Coordinates of C-alpha atoms in Angstrom, one line a residue:
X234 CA 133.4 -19.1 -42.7
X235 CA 130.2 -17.7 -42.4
X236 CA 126.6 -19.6 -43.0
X237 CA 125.3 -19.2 -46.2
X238 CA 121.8 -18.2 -45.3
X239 CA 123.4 -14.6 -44.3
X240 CA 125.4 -11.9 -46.3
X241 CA 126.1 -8.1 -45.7
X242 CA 127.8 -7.1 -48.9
X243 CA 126.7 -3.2 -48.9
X244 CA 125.5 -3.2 -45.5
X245 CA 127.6 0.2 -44.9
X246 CA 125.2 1.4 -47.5
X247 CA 122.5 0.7 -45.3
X248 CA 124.2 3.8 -42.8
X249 CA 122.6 6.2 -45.5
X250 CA 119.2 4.9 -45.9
X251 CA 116.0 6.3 -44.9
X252 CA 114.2 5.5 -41.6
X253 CA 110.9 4.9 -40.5
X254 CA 109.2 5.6 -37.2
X255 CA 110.5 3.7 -34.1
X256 CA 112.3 0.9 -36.0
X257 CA 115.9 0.5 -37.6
X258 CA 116.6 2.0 -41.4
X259 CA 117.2 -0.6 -43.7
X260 CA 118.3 -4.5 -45.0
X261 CA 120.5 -6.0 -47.5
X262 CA 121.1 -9.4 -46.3
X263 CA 119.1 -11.2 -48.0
X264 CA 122.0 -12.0 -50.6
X265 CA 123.6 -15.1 -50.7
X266 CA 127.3 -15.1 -49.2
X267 CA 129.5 -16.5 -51.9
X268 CA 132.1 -19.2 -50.7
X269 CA 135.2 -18.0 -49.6
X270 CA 133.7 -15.2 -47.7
X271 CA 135.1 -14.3 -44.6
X272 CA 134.0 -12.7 -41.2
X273 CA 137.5 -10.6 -41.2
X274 CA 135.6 -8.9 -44.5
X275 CA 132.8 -7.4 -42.1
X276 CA 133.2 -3.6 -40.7
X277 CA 133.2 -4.0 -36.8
X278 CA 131.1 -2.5 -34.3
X279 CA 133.7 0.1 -33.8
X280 CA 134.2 0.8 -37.6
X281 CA 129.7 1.0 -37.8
X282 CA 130.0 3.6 -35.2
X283 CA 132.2 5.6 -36.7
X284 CA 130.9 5.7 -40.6
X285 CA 127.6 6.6 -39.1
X286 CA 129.1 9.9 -38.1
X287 CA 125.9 10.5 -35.3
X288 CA 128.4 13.0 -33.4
X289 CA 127.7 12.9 -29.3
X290 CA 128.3 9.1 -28.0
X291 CA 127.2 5.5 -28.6
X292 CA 127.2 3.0 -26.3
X293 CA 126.2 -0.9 -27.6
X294 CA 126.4 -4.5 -26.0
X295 CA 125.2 -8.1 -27.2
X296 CA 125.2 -11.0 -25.3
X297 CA 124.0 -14.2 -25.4
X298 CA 120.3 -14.3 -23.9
X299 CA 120.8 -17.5 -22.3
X300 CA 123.7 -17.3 -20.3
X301 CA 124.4 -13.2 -20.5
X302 CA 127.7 -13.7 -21.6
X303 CA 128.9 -10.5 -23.7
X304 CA 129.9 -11.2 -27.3
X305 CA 130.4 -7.5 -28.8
X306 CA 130.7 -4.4 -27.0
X307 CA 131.6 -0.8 -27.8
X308 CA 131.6 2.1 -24.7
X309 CA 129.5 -0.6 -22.9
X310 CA 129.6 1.3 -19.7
X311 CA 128.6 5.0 -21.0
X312 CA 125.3 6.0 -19.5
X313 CA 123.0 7.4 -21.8
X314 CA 119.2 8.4 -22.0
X315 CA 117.3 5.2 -22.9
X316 CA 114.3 7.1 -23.7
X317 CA 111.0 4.9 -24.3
X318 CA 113.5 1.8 -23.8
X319 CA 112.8 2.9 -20.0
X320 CA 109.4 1.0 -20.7
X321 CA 110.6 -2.7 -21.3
X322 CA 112.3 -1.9 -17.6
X323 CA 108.9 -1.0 -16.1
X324 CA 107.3 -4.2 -17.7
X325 CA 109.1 -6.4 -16.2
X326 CA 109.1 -4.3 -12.9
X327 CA 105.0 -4.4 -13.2
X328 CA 105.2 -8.1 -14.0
X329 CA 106.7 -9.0 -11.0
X330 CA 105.0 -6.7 -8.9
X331 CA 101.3 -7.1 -10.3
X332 CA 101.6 -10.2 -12.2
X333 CA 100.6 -10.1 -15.8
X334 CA 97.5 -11.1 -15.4
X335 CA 96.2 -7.6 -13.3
X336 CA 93.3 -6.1 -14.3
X337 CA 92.1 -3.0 -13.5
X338 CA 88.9 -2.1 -12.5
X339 CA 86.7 1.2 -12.4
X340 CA 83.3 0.9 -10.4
X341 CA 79.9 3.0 -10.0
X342 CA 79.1 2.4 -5.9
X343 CA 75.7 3.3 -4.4
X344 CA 76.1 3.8 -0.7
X345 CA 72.5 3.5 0.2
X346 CA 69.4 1.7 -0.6
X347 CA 68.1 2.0 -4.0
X348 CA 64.1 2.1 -4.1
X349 CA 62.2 2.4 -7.0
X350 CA 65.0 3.6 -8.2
X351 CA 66.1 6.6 -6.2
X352 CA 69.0 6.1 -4.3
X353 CA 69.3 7.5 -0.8
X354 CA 72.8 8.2 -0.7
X355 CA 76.0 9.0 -2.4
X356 CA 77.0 8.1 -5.9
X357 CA 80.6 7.0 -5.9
X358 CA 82.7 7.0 -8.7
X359 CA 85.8 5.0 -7.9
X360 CA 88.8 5.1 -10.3
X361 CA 91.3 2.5 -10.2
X362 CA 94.1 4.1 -12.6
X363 CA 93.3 2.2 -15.6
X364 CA 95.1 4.1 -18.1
X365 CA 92.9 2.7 -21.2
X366 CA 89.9 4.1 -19.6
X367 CA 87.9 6.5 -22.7
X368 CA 84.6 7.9 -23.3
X369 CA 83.2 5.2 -24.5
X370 CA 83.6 3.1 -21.1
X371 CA 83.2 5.3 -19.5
X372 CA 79.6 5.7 -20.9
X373 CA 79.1 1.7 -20.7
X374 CA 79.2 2.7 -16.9
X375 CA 76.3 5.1 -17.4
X376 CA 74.4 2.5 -19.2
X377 CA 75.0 -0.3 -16.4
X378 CA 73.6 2.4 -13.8
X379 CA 70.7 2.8 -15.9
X380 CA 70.3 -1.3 -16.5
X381 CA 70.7 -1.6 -12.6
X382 CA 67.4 0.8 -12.3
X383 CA 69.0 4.0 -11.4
X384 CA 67.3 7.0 -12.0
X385 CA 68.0 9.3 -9.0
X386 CA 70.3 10.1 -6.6
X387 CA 69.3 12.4 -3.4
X388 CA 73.6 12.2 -1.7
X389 CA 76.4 13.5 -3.1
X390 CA 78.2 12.4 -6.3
X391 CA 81.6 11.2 -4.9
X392 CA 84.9 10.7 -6.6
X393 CA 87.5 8.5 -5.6
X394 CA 90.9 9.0 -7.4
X395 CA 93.2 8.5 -4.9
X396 CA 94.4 5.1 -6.2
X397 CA 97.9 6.8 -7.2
X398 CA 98.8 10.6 -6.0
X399 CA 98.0 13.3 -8.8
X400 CA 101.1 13.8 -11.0
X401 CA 100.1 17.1 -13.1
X402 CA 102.9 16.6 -16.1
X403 CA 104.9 13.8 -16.4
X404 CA 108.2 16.0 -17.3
X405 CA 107.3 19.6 -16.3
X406 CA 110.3 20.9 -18.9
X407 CA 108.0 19.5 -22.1
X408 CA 105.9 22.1 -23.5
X409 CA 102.7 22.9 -22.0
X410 CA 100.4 21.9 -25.0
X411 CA 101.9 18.7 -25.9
X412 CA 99.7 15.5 -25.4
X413 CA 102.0 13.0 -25.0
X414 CA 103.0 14.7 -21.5
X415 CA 99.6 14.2 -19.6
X416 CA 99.3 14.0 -15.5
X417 CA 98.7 11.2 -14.0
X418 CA 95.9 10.0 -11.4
X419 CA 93.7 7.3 -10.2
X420 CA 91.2 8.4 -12.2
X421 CA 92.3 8.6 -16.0
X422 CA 90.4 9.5 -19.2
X423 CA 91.5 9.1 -23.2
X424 CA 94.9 9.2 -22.2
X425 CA 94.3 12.5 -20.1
X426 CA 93.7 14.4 -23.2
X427 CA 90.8 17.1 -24.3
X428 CA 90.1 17.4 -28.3
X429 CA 90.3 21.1 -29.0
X430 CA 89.0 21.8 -32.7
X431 CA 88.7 25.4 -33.9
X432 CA 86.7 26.7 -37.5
X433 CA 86.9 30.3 -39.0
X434 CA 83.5 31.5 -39.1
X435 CA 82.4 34.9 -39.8
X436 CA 82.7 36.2 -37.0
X437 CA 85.6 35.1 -35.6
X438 CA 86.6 31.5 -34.4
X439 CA 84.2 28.7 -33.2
X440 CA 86.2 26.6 -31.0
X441 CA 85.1 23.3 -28.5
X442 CA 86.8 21.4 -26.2
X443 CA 85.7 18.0 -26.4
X444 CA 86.3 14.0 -24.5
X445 CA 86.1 12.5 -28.2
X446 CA 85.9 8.5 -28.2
X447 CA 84.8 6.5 -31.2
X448 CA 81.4 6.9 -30.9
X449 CA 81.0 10.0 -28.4
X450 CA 81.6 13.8 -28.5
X451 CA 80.8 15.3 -25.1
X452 CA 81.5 18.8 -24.2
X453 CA 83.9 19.3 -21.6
X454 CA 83.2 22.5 -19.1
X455 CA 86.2 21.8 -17.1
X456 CA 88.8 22.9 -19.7
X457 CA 88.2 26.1 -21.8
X458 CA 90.0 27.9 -24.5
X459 CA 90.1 31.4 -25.7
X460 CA 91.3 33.1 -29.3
X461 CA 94.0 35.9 -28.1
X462 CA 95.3 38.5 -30.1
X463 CA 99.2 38.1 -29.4
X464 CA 102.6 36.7 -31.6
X465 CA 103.7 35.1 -29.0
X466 CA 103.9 32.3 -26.9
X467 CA 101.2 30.6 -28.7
X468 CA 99.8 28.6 -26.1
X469 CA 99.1 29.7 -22.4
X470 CA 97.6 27.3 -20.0
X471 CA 96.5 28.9 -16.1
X472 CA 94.9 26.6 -13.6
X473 CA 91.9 28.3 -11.6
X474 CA 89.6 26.5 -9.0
X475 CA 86.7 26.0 -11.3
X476 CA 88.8 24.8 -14.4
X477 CA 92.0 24.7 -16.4
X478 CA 92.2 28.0 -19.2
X479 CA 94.0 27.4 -21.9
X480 CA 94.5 30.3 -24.7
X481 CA 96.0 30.1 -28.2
X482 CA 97.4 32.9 -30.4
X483 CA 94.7 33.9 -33.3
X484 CA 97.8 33.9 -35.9
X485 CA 98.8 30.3 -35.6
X486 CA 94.8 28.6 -36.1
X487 CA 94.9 29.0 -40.1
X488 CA 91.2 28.2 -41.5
X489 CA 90.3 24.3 -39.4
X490 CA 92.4 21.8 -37.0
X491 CA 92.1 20.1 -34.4
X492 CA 94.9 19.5 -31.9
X493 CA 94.4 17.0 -28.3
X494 CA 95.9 18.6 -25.7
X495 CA 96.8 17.5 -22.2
X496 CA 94.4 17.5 -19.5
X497 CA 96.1 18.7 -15.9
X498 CA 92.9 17.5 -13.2
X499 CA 91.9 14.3 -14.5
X500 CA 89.9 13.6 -11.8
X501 CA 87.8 16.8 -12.4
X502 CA 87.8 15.8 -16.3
X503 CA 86.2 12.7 -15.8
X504 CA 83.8 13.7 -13.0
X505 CA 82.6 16.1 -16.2
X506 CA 82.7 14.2 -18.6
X507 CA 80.5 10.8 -16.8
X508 CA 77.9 13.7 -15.2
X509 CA 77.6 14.6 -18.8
X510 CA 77.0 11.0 -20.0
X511 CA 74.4 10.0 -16.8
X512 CA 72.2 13.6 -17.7
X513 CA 71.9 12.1 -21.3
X514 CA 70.5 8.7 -18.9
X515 CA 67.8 11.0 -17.0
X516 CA 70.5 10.8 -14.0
X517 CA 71.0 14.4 -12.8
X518 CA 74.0 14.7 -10.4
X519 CA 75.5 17.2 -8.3
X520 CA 79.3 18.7 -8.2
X521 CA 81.1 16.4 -7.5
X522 CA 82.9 16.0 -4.3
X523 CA 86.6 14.6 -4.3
X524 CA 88.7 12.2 -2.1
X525 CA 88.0 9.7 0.4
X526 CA 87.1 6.2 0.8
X527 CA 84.3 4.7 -0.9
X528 CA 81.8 2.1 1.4
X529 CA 83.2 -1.2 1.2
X530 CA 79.7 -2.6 1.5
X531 CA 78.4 -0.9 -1.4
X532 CA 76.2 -1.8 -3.6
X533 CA 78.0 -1.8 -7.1
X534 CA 76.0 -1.1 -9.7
X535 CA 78.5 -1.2 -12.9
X536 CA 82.0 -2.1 -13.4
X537 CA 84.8 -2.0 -16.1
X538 CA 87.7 -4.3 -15.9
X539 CA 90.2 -4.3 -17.9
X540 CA 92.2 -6.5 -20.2
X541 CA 94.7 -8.3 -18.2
X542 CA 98.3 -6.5 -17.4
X543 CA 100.0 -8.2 -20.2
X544 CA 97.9 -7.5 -23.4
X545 CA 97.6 -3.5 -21.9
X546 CA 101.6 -3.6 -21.7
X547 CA 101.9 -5.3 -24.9
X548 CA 99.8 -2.2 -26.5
X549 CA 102.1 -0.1 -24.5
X550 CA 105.1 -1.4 -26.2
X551 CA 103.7 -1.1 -29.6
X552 CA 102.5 2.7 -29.5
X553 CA 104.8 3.8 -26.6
X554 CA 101.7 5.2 -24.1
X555 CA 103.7 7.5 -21.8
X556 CA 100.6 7.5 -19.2
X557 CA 100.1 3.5 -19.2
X558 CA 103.8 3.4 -18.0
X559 CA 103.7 5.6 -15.3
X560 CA 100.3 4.1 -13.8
X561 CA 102.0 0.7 -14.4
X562 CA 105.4 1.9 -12.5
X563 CA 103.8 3.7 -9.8
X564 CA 100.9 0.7 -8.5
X565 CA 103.7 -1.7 -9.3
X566 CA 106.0 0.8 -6.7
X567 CA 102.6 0.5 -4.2
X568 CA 102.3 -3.3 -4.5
X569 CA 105.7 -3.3 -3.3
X570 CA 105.0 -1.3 -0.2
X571 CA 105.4 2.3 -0.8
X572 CA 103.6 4.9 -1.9
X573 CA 105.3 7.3 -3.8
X574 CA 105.0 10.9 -3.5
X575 CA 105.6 11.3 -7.4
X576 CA 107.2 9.8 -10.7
X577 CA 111.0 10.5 -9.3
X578 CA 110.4 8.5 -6.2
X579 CA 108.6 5.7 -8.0
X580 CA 111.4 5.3 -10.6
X581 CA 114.1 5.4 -7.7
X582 CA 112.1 2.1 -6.0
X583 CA 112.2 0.6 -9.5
X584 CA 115.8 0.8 -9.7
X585 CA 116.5 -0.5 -6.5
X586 CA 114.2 -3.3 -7.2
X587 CA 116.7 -3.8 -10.5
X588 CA 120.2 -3.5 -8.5
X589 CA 118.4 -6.1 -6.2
X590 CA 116.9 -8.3 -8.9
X591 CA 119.2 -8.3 -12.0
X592 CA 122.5 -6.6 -10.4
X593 CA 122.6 -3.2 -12.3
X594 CA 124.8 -1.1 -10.6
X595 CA 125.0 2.3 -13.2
X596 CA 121.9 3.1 -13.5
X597 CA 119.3 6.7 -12.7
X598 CA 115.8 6.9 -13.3
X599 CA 113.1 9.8 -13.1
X600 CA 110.1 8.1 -14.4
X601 CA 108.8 4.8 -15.7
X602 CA 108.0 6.0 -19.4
X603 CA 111.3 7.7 -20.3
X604 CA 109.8 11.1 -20.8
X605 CA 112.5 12.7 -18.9
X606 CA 115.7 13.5 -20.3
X607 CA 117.7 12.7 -17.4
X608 CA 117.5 9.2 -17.1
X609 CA 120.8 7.3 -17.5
X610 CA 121.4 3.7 -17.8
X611 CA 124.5 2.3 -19.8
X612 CA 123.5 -0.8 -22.7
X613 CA 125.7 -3.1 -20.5
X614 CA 123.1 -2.9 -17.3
X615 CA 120.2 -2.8 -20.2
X616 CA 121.7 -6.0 -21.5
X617 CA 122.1 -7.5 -18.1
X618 CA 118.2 -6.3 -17.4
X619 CA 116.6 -8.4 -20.1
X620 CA 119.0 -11.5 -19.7
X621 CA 117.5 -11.5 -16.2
X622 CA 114.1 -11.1 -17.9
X623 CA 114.8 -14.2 -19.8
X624 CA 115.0 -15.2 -23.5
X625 CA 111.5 -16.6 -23.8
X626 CA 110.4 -14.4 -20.6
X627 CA 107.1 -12.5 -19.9
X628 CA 108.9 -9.1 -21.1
X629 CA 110.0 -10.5 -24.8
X630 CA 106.6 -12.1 -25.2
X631 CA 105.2 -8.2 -25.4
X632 CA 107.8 -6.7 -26.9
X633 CA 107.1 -5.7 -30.6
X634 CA 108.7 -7.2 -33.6
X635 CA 110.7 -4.7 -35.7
X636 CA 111.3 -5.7 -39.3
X637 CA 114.0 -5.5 -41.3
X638 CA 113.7 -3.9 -44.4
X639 CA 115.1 -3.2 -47.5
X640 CA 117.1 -0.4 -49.1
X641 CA 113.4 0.8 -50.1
X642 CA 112.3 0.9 -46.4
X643 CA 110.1 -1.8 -47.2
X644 CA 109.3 -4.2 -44.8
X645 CA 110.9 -7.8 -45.5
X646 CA 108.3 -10.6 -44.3
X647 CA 110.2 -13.2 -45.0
X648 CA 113.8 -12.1 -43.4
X649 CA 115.4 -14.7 -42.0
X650 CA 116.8 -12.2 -38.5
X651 CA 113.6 -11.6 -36.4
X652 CA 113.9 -8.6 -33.8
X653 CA 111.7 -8.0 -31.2
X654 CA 112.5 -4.4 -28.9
X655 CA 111.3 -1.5 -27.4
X656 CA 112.4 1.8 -29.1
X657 CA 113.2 5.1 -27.7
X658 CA 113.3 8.7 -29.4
X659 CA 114.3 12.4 -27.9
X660 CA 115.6 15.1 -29.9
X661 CA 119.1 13.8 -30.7
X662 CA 118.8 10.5 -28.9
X663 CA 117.5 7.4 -30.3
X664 CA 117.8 3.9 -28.4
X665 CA 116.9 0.4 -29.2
X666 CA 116.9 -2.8 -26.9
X667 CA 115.1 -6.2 -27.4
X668 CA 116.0 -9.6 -28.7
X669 CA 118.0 -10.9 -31.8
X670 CA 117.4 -14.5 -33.2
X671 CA 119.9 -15.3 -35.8
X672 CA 118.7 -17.4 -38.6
X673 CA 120.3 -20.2 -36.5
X674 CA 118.2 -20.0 -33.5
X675 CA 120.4 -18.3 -31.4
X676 CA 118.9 -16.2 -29.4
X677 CA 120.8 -12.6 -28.4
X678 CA 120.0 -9.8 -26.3
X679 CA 121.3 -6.5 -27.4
X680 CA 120.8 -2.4 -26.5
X681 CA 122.3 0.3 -28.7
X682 CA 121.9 3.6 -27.0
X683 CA 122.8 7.3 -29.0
X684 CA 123.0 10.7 -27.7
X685 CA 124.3 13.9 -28.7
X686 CA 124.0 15.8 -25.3
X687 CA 125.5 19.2 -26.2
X688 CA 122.7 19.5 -29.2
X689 CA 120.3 18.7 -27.2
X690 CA 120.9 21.0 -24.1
X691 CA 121.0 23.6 -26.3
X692 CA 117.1 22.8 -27.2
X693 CA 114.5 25.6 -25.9
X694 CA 112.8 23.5 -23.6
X695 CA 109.1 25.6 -24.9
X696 CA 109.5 24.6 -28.4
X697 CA 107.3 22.2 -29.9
X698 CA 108.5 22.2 -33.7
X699 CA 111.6 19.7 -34.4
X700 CA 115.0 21.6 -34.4
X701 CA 117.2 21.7 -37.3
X702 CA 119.5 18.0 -38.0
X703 CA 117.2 16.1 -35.7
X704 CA 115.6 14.6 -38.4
X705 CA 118.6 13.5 -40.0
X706 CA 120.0 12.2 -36.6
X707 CA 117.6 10.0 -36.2
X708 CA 117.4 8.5 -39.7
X709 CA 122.1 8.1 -39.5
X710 CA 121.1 6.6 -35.4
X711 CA 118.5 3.9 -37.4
X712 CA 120.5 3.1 -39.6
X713 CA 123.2 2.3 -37.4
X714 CA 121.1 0.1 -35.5
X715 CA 119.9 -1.7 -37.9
X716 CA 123.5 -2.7 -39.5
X717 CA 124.7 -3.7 -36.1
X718 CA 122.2 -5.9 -35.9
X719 CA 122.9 -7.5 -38.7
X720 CA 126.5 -8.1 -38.1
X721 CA 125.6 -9.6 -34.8
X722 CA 123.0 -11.7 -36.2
X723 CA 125.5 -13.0 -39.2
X724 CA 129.0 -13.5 -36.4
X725 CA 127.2 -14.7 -33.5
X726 CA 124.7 -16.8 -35.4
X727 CA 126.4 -20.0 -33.7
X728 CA 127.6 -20.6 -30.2

């Protein structure tokens, strides 16, 4: 018999409900379970599969989080893309590596006396990859210069960005113009993104490329656009030595946006961007000169540190930063002793430090965000990952809750199954991995991993708008979720 805190009656109504971003479709367990009801009355895992009618293949495990022992499985060995799931992997990679309490830091180094506030010498700008870095610290650096005096510089302004190799696109097969596929570098800025806002004037379009924060709207000189008359491909981006040219048929603008696109020289972007900010301080400063080492007897005159590791990762798992990933993977990949020439290499290290840590044996990854589309991991080794975690470990503490909700879509506060997980979405393939407890207590570690493969090679790689039935794929996918979790949270509520 089954406890009567739990009951599914319409649950497989729940495999046509409406979804919501990055979380499962829907709830009806709230209901009370009448007596007599039994378990044999529940559709299995197999029989969920196969009413959700995703096409492609599913792959799902749950186990106990304590002692990893497997209570429901179906093709628990079929590797699939995890997507964004590849995230919770790099947290705990980055928490062991770095600790959760990193930090990073971004200094302004004078190399040279300051008197009367000239400084004889360089002007160092020295990135540590903190992927948070925006405008608007990046200004509080200007005004800790100014605090500390500074009002000329007679050296060079120097840039140090070397704290990670310079990753131009983190999957080179997204489209060119999308933001969530930025480069990476030691140096970062607003996510590696430049605001591009255009308005139909009369003669023509007025169009600026901007670093927008909160509070700041500096031009940036580094990136330009250009209005084209042409159909077709709508964006073109070319990389010269001066800047990165980006041009946009006149056809698709309409009357007003705004779009963020991805920046491709970070480095170069932010070395604009601060000379920018320090001119606006009386601070006038030369191009800037990249690479090298800056004096470790400097004198630093401003600094930004970061929040600690953990409360950037936790962000990271709520709005899924691709960028704050890969910075994480690639120092954690350096603290361990090697530095990578790029995201494949990196991910390759984190999945050696998995076979060696948590035993995963079928497993392939090419980044640390998910981004790429060739990853593979089956929800067997996922399940085996976050057991080794732990059930009250570092990586659940950060992971973000997903409600349950009702056949409205409407969150339930008061639910008696909490979820915490880290979700993953591609065209045609939706993931979902993270921790169960069961009204009970129990605690359960699950990962439910779908993919269509043959729909989604058939993709063009240089569209951005969402292909036909991936909507509707992704709804059937959460739904599924969602009702497997509640069967496993209802028949494994008890040991």
């Amino acid at each position: 018999m089954v406890s009567r805190r739990l009951f599914l009656g319409g649950m497989l109504a729940g495999l046509a409900g409406g979804a919501w971003a990055g979380a499962p479709a829907r709830s009806l367990i709230p209901l009370r379970r009448p007596d007599g009801f039994s378990l044999r009355a529940l559709p299995s895992a197999e029989e969920l599969v196969a009413r959700a009618d995703l096409g492609g293949q599913v792959g799902c495990v749950v186990a106990d989080a304590h002692s990893g022992r497997v209570l429901e499985a179906v093709n628990p060995l079929r590797a699939l893309p995890p997507a964004s799931v590849v995230k919770a992997l790099t947290t705990a990679y980055a928490f062991d590596h770095l600790g959760p309490g990193y930090r990073f830091r971004t200094r302004l180094i004078a190399a040279g006396r300051v008197t009367d506030g000239r400084l004889d010498g360089d002007l160092w700008l020295v990135g540590g990859g903190d992927p948070l870095l925006d405008t608007d610290t990046l200004n509080d650096l200007t005004h800790g210069m100014a605090e500390a005096g500074l009002r000329e510089v007679t050296g060079r302004f120097r840039v140090a960005h070397e704290a990670l190799p310079l990753i131009e696109a983190i999957d080179p097969d997204q489209p060119m113009q999308v933001g969530y596929n930025p480069a990476v570098s030691g140096l970062n800025l607003n996510f590696n993104r430049v605001h591009f806002e255009w308005r139909r004037g009369a003669d023509g379009y007025d169009v600026t490329m901007q670093a927008r924060s909160r509070s700041l709207r500096p031009p940036v000189s580094v990136s330009r656009m250009s209005v084209v008359d042409r159909n077709a491909p709508i964006y073109l981006y070319e990389a010269t030595e001066e800047r990165e040219e980006w041009s946009v048929a006149r056809g698709a603008l309409g009357e007003n946006g705004a779009r963020w696109l991805p920046v491709r020289r970070p480095h170069a972007y932010t070395a604009d961007v601060f000379r920018v900010l320090a001119r606006a301080r009386g601070v006038v400063l030369d191009a800037p000169v990249f690479g090298g080492d800056p004096p470790e007897d400097g004198l630093v005159l401003a600094e930004h540190v970061a929040e600690p590791l953990e409360d950037v990762l936790r962000g990271m798992m709520r709005w899924s930063t691709n960028l704050t990933a890969e910075v994480a993977g690639m120092l954690a990949t350096q603290a361990g002793g090697v530095r990578p020439a790029g995201l494949r290499q990196s991910a390759e290290e984190m999945s050696r430090w998995l076979q060696e840590r948590h035993g995963l044996r079928r497993l392939s990854l090419v980044d640390h965000s998910g981004l790429g589309d060739e990853a593979r991991i089956s929800a067997r080794e996922m399940v085996r990952a976050l057991v080794g975690s732990g059930a009250d470990g570092n990586l659940r503490r950060v992971m973000k809750q997903i409600p349950m909700r009702d056949d409205q879509g409407r969150p339930m506060e008061d639910h008696p199954v909490q979820v915490v997980a880290k979700t993953g979405t591609l065209y045609f393939v939706s993931a979902l991995a993270g921790f169960v407890r069961a009204p009970s207590g129990r605690d359960l570690a699950f990962a439910i991993f779908c993919g269509d493969m043959d729909r989604r090679a058939a993709l063009d790689p240089a569209e951005e708008n969402r292909p036909p039935g991936a909507r509707g794929y992704n709804r059937r996918a959460k739904a599924l979720q969602q009702a497997l979790i509640e069967r496993w949270a209802a028949v494994h509520e008890t040991v």
